[in-house]
Coordinates of C-alpha atoms and ligand atoms in Angstrom, one line a residue:
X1 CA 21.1 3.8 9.1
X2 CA 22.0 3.1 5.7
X3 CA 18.6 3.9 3.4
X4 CA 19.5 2.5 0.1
X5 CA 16.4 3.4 -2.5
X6 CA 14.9 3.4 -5.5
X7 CA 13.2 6.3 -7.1
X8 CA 11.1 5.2 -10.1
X9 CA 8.4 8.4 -10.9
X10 CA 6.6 7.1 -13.8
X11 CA 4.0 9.0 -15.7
X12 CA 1.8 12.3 -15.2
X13 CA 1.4 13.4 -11.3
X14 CA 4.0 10.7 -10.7
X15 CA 6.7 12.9 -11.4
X16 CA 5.4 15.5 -9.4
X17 CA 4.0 13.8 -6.2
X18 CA 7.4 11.5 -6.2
X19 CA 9.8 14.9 -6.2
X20 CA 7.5 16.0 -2.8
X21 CA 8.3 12.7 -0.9
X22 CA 11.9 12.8 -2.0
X23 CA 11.7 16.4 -0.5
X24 CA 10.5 15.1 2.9
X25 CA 13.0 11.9 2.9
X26 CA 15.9 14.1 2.5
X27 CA 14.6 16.1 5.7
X28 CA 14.2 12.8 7.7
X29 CA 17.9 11.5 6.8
X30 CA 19.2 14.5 7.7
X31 CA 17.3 15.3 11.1
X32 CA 17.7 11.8 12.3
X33 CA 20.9 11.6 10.7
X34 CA 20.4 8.8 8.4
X35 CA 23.0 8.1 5.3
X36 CA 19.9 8.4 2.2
X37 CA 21.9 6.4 -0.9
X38 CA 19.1 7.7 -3.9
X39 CA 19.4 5.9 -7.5
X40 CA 16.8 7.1 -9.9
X41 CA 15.1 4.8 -12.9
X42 CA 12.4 4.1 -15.7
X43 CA 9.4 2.6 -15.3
X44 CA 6.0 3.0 -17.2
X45 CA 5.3 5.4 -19.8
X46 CA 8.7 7.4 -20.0
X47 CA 11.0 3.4 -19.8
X48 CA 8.6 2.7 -23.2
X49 CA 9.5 6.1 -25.0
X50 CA 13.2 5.6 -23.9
X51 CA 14.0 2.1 -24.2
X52 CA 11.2 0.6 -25.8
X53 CA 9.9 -1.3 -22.6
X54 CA 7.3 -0.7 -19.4
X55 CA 10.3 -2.6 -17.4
X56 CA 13.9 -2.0 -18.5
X57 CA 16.3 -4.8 -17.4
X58 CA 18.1 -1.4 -15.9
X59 CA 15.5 -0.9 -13.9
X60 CA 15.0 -4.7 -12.6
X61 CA 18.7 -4.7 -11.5
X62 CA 18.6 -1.0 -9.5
X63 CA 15.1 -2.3 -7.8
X64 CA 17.5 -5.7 -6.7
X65 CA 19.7 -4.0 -5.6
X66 CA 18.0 -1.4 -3.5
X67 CA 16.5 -1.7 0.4
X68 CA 13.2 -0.2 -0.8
X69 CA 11.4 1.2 -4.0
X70 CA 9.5 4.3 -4.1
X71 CA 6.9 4.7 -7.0
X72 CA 5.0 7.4 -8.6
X73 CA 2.4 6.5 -10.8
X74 CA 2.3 5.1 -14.4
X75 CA -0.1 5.6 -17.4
X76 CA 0.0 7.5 -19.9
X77 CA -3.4 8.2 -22.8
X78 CA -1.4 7.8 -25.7
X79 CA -1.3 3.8 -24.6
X80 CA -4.8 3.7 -24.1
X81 CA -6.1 1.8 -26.9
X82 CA -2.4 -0.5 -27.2
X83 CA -2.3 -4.3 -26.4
X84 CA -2.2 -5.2 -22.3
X85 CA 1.6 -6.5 -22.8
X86 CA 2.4 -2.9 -24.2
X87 CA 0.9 -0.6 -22.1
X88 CA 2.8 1.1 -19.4
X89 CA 0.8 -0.5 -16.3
X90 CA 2.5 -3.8 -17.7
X91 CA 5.5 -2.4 -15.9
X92 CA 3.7 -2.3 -12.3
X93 CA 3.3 -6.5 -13.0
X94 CA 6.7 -6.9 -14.0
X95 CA 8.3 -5.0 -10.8
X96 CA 5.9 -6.6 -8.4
X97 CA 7.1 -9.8 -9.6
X98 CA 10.4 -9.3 -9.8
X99 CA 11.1 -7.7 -6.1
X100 CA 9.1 -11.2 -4.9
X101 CA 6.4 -8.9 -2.6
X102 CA 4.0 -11.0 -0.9
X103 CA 1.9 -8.8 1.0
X104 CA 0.5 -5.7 0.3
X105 CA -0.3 -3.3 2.9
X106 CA -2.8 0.1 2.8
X107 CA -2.4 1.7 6.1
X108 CA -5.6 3.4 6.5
X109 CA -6.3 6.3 8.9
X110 CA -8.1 9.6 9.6
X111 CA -7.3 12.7 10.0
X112 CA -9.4 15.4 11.6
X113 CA -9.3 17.9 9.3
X114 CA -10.4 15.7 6.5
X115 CA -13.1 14.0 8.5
X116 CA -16.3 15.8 6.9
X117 CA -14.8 13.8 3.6
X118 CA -15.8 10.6 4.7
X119 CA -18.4 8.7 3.8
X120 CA -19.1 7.7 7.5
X121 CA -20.1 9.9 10.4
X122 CA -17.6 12.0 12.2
X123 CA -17.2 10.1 15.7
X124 CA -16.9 6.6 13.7
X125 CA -13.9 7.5 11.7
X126 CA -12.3 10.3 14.0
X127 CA -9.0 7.8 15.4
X128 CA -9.1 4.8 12.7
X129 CA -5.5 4.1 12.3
X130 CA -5.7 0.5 10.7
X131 CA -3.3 -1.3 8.3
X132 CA -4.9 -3.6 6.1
X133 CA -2.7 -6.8 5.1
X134 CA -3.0 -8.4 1.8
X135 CA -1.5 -11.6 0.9
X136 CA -0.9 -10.9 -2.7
X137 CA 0.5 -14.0 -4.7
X138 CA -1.7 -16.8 -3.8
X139 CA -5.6 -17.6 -3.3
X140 CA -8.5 -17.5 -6.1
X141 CA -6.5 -15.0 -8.3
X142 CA -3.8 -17.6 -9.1
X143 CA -5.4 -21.2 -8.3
X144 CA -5.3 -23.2 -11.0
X145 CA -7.5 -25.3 -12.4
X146 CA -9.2 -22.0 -14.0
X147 CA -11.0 -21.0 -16.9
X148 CA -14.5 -21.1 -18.9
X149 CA -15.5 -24.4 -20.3
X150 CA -17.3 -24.7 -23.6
X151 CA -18.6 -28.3 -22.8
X152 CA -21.6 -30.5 -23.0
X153 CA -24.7 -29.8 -21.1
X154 CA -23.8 -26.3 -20.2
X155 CA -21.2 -23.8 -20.3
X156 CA -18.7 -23.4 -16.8
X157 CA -16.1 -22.0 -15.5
X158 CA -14.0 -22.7 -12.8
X159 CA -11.4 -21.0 -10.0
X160 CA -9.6 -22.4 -7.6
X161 CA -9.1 -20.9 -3.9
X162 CA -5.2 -22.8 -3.2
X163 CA -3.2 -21.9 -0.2
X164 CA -0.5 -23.7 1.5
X165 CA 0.7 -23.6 4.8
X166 CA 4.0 -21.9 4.3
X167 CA 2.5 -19.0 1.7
X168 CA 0.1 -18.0 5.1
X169 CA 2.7 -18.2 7.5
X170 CA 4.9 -15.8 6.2
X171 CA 2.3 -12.8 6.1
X172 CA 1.2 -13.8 9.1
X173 CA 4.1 -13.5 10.7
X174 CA 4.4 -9.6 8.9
X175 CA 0.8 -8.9 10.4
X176 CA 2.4 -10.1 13.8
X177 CA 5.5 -8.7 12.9
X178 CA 3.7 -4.9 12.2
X179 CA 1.3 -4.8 15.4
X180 CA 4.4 -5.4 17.7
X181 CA 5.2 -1.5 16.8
X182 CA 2.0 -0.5 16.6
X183 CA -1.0 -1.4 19.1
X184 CA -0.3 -5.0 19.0
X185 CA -3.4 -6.4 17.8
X186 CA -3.9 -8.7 15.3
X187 CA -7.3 -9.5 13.1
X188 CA -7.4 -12.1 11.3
X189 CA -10.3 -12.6 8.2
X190 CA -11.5 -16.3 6.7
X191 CA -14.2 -17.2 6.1
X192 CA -13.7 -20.9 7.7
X193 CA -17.4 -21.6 8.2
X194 CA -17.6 -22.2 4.6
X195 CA -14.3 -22.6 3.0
X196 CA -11.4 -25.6 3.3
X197 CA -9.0 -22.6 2.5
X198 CA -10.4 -20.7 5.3
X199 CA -9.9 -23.3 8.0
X200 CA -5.9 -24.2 7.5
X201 CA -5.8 -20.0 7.2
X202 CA -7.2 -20.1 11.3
X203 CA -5.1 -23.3 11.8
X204 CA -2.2 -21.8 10.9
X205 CA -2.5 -18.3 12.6
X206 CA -4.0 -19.9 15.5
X207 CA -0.2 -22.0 15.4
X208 CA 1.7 -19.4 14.8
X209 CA 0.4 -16.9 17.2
X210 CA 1.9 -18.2 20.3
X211 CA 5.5 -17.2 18.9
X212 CA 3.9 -13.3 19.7
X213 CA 2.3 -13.7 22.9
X214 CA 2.6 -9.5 23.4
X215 CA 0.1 -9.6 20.7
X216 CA -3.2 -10.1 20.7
X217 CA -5.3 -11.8 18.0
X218 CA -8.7 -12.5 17.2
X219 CA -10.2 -13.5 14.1
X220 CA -13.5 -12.1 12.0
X221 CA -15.5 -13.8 9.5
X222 CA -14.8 -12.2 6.4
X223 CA -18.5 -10.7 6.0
X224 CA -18.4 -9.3 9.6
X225 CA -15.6 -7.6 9.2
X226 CA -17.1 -5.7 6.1
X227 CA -19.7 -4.6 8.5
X228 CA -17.1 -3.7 11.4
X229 CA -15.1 -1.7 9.2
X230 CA -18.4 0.7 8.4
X231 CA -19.6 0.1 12.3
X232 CA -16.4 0.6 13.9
X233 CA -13.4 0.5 12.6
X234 CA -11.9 2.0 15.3
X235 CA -11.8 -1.6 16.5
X236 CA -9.1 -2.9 14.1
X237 CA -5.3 -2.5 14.7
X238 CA -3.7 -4.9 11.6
X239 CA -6.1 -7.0 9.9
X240 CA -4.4 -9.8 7.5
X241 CA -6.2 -11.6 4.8
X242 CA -6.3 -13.9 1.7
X243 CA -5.7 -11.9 -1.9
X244 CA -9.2 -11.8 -2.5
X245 CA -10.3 -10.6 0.6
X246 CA -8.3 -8.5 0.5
X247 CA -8.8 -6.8 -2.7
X248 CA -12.3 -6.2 -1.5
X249 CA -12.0 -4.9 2.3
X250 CA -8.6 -2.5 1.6
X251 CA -11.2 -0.8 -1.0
X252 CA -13.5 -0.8 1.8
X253 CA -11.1 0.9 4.2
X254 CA -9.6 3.3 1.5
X255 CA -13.2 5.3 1.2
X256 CA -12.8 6.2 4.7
X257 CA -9.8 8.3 4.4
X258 CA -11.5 11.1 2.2
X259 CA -9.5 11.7 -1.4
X260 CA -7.8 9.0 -3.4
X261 CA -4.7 11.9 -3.3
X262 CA -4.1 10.7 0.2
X263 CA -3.6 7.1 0.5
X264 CA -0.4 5.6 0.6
X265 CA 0.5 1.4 0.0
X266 CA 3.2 -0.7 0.3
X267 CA 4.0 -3.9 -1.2
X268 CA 6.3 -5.9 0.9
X269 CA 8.3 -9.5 0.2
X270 CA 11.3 -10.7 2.6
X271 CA 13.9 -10.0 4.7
X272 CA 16.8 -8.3 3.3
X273 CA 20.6 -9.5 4.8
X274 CA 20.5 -5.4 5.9
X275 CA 17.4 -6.4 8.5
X276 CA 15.4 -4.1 6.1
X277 CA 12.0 -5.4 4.8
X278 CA 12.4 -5.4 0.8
X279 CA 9.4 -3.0 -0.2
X280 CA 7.5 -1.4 -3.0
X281 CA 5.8 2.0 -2.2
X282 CA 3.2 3.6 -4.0
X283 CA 0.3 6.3 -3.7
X284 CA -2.5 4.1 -4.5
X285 CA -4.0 6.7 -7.1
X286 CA -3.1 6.7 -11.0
X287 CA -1.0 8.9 -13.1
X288 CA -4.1 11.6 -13.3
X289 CA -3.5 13.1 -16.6
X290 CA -6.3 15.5 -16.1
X291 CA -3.9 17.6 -13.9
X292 CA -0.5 16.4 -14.7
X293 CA 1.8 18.7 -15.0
X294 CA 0.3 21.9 -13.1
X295 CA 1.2 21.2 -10.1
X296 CA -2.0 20.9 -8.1
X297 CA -1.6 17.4 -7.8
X298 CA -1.8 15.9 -4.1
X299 CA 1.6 14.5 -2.7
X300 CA 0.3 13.2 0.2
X301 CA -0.4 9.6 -1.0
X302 CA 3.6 9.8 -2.0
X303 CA 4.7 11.0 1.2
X304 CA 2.4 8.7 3.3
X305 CA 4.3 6.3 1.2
X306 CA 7.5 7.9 2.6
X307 CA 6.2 7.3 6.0
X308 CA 5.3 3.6 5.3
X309 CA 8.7 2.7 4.0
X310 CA 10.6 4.2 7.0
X311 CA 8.5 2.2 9.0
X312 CA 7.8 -1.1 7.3
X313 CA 11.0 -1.9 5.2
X314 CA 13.5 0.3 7.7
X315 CA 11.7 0.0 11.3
X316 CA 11.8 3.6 11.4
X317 CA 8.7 4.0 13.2
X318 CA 9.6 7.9 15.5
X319 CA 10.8 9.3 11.8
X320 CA 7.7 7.4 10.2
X321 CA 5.4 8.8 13.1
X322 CA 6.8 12.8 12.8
X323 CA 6.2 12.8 8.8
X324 CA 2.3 11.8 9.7
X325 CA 2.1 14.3 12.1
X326 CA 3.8 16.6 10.3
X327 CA 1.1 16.0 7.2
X328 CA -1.7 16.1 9.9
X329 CA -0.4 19.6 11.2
X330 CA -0.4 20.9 7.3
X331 CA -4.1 19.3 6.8
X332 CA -5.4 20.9 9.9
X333 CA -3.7 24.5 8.6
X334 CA -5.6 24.0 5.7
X335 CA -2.9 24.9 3.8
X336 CA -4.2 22.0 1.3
X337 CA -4.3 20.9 -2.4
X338 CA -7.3 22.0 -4.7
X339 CA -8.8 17.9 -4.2
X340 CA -9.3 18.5 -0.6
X341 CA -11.2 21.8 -1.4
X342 CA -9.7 24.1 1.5
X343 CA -11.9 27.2 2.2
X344 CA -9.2 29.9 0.7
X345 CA -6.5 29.4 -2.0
X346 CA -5.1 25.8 -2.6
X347 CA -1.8 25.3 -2.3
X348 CA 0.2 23.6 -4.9
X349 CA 1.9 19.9 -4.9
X350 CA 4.9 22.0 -4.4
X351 CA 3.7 24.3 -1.4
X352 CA 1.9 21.5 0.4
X353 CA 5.2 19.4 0.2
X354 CA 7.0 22.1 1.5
X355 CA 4.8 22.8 4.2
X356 CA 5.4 19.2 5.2
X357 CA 8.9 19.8 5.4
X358 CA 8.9 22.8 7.7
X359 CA 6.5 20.9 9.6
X360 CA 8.8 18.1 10.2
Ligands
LIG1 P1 -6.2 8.3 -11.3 O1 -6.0 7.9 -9.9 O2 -5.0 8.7 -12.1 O3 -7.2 9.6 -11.4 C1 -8.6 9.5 -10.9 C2 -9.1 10.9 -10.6 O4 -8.5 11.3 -9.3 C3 -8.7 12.0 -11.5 O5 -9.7 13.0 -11.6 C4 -7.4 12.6 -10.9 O6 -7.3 14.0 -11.2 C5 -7.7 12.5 -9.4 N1 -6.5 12.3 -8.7 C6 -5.7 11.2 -8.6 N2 -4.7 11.3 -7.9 C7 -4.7 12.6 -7.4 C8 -3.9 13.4 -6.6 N3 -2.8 12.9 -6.0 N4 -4.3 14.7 -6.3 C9 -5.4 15.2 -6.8 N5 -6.3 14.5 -7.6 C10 -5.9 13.2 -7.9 O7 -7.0 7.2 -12.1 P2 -7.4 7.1 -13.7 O8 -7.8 8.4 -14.2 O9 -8.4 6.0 -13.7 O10 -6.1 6.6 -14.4 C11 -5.1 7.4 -15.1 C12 -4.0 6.6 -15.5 O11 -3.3 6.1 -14.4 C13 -4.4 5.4 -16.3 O12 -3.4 5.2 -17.4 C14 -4.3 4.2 -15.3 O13 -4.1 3.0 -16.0 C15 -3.2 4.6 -14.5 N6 -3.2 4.1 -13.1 C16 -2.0 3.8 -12.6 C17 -1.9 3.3 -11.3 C18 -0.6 3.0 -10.7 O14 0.4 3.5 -11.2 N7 -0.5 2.3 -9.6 C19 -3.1 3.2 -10.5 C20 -4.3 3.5 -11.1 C21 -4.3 4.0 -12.4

């Protein structure tokens, strides 16, 4: 296969994670033989200092043109205290926008030598292997009307939860889409006892559902399924939701994976011509500029990443499946970075990436 990408690094850690997972990809195309086709770009910090901008026009045209986008991080202090529009996060917006992803997706899952950093007891967390489906453009975030009012008798403000048939269709059909290669059920979240929105969301994956009859669906009211996911969240396979929702729960799930240095998203929008999924990957943690630089960053939220684009965007899912193994065999060696305190010397970004690469 043909794996046509975009590196963009960004700021701080970035760099450094983002070298690791190219590292790993590299193996993978050339154990399973795939042709890799890498292009490099600005975005963040570094695209302001060299072209004056968070999102270069370059970089809009490579990420077009591209199967799939791998990120670092972006942020930088000296932007701290500059206008919103300026800053280098500014860039993550424009990017997002521009590749058209709809649905963002934080696999969550555990892994056995990390399980002692989760909040939850051992035996609820040992095998979660969820992936937590956001739909990302529409609901409360973007409804209009919106806004504080100033009027007569009192102050309000307003936000408006607006969802049409077709914007819930198309991640729903992802979420069905994703459990056919993985366990091949489907959870659905609403909260239609209450909510208009809610009820078209069940009507519509309730009509679309037949089209997948290998997979099975049930859906959760949005506040039981906060409590599932701390009582067992062994329970969920692919879970889809409304923005919102979604924002809240995928925090949820994230604190059951141990360090932020290990989680691993995915932003996804349509179908490419090439069959591939168009995708934006990311390690859900920031730029770090506490430890940019010295290499003790942790790459496995960059190469989880790895794994989610060979498996989303590229349907990858054996090469997707041997780089999480082959990060669970390096965990489990305890061959590890300084954030997931390992009992003798940590390794560095650049040893534990390695170590991943043998492993594979
Ligand atoms: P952060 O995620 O960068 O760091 C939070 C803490 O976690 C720090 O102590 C850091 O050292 C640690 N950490 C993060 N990733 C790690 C890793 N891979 N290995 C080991 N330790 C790790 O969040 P922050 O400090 O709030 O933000 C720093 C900068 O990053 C800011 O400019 C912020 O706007 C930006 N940011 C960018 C993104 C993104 O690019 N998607 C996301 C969040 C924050």
């Amino acid at each position: 296969m043909n794996l046509n990408i975009l590196v963009l690094p960004g700021d701080g850690i970035g760099l450094e994670v983002t070298r690791e997972a190219v590292r790993v990809l590299r193996v993978v195309a050339e154990k399973w033989n795939h042709q890799l086709t890498l292009r490099e770009g600005l975005l963040g910090g570094i695209a302001i200092h060299k072209t004056g901008g968070p999102f270069p026009a370059e970089t809009e045209k490579l990420s077009r043109e591209a199967d799939a986008v791998l990120m670092g991080a972006v942020g930088l202090p000296e932007f701290d205290n500059v206008a919103p529009e300026k800053r280098p996060e500014r860039g993550l917006l424009g990017i997002r926008k521009s590749m058209g992803v709809f649905a963002n997706l934080r696999p969550v899952r555990s892994y056995k030598a990390l399980l002692d950093s989760s909040p939850l007891k051992n035996h609820l967390v040992d095998g979660v292997d969820m992936v937590i489906v956001r739909e990302l453009t529409g609901g409360l975030y973007y409804g209009t009307p919106r806004g504080i009012y100033e009027d007569a008798p009192e102050i309000h403000a307003v936000n408006t939860m607006a969802y049409s048939w077709s914007e819930i269709e198309r991640v729903t059909r992802m979420a069905f889409e994703l459990a056919r290669k993985r366990r091949k059920k489907v959870t659905s979240v609403d909260k239609s006892n209450v909510l208009e929105v809610s009820q078209l969301w069940r009507r519509v994956v309730t009509a679309v559902a037949p089209d997948y009859p290998d997979v099975e669906l049930d859906h959760v009211l949005v506040d039981n399924c906060a409590m599932q996911l701390v009582l067992n969240p062994k329970r969920f396979d692919v879970v889809v939701m409304e923005n919102m929702f979604g924002d809240i729960l995928s925090d949820e799930g994230a604190v059951l994976a141990g360090s932020i240095g290990m989680l691993p998203s995915a932003s996804i929008g349509s179908k490419k011509p090439s069959g591939a999924w168009t995708g934006l990957y990311e390690p859900v943690h920031g730029s770090a500029p506490d430890i940019a630089g010295q290499n003790k960053a942790n790459p496995f939220g960059a190469i989880g990443s790895v794994a989610a684009m060979l498996e989303y965007s590229f349907g990858l899912t054996e090469e997707a499946a041997a780089v999480n193994r082959a990060m669970e065999h390096v965990l489990n060696t305890g061959r590890v970075t300084a954030d997931l305190r390992p009992t003798g010397p940590p390794a560095t970004t650049e040893q534990a990436g390695e170590a991943v690469c043998h492993a594979i």
